[in-house]
Coordinates of C-alpha atoms in Angstrom, one line a residue:
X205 CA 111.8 84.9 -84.3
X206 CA 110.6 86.3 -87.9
X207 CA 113.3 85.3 -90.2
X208 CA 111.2 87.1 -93.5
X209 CA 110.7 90.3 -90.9
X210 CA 114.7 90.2 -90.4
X211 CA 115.5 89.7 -93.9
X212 CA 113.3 92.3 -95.0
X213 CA 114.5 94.7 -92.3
X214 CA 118.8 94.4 -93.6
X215 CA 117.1 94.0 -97.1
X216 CA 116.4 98.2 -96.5
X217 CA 119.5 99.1 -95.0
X218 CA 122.1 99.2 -97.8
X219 CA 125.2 97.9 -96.6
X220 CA 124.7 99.4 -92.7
X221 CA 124.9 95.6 -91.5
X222 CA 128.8 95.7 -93.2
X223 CA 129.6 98.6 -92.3
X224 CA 128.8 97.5 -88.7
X225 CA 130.9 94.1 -88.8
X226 CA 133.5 96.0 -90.4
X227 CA 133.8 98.9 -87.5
X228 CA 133.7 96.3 -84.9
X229 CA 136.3 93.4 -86.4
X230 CA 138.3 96.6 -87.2
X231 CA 138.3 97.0 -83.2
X232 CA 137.8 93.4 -82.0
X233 CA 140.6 92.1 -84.5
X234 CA 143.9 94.4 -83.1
X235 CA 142.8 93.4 -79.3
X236 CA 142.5 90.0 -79.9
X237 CA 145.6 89.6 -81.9
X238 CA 147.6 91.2 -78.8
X239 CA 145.6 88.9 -76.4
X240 CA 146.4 85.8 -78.5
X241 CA 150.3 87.0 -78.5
X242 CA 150.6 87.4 -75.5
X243 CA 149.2 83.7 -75.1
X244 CA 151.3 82.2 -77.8
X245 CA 154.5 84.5 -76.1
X246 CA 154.1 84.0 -72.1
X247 CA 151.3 81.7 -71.9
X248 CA 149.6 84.4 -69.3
X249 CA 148.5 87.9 -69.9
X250 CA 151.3 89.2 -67.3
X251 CA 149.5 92.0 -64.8
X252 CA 151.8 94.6 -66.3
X253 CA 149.9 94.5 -70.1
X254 CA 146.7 94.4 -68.0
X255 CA 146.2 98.1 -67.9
X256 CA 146.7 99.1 -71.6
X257 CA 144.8 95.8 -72.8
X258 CA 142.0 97.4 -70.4
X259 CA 142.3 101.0 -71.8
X260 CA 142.2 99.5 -75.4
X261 CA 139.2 97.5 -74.7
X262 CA 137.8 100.7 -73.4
X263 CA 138.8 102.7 -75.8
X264 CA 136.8 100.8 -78.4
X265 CA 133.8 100.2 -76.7
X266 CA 133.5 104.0 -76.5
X267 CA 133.6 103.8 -80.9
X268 CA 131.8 100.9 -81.0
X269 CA 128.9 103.4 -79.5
X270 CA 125.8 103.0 -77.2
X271 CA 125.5 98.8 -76.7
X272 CA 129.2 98.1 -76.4
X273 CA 128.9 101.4 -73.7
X274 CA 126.5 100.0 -71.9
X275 CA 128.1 96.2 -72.2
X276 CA 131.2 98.3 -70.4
X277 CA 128.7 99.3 -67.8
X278 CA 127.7 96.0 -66.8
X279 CA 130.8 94.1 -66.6
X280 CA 132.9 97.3 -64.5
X281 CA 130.8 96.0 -61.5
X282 CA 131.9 92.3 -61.6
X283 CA 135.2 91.9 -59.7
X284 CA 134.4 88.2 -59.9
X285 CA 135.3 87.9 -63.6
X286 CA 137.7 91.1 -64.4
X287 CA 140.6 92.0 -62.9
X288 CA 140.9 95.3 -60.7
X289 CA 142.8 97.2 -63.3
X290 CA 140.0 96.8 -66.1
X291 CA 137.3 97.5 -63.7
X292 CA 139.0 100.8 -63.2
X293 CA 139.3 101.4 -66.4
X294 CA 135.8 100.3 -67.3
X295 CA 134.1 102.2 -64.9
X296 CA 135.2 105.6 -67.1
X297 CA 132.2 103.9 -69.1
X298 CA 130.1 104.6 -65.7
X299 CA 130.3 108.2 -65.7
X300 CA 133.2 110.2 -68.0
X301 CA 131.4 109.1 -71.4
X302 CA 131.0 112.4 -74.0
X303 CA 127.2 112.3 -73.0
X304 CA 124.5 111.6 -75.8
X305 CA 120.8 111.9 -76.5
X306 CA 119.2 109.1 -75.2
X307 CA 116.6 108.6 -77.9
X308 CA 119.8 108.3 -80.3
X309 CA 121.1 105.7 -77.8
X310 CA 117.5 103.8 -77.6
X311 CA 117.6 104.0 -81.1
X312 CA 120.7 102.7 -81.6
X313 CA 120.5 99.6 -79.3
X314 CA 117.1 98.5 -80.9
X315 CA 119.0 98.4 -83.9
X316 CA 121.6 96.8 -83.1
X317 CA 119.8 94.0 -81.2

């Protein structure tokens, strides 16, 4: 860990580290207000909201671009953590994704990690 490497680094990039947080609370903000409602409402995410919840989550991982993709991925193969409904929906992540180049996605998960 290189704290003056990092600071230097987002010193360069003008605003890209905001624009970042902004894209992803503008996605992770609607879908966890709905989660949280239905909480508050029916204390239980009833099976019925399950599959547009799981389409919404998929949905924006697909803006969110190649890490939240590939974060998709991994968790549309654990039917020990997500219900059967979001692992459908996840898999799309697996193979109906508008293909890339994959030195942009490289690129873009260095970045972003």
């Amino acid at each position: 860990y290189d704290k003056d490497l990092i600071e230097r680094y987002w010193s360069t990039q003008k605003g890209q580290l905001n624009q970042r947080w902004t894209l992803f609370v503008s996605k992770a903000v609607p879908f966890l207000t709905k989660l949280t409602t239905l909480f508050i409402r029916d204390g239980k995410i009833e099976d019925s909201e399950i599959p547009a919840l799981s389409r919404q989550a998929r949905l924006a991982m697909e803006d969110l671009g190649p890490t939240f993709i590939k974060l998709g991925q991994m968790v549309s193969t654990r039917p020990d953590v997500l219900p059967t409904a979001t692992l459908d929906e996840l898999s799309q992540l697996q193979d109906s994704v508008l293909p890339f180049d994959t030195n942009v996605a490289v690129e873009q998960i260095e970045r972003e990690l």
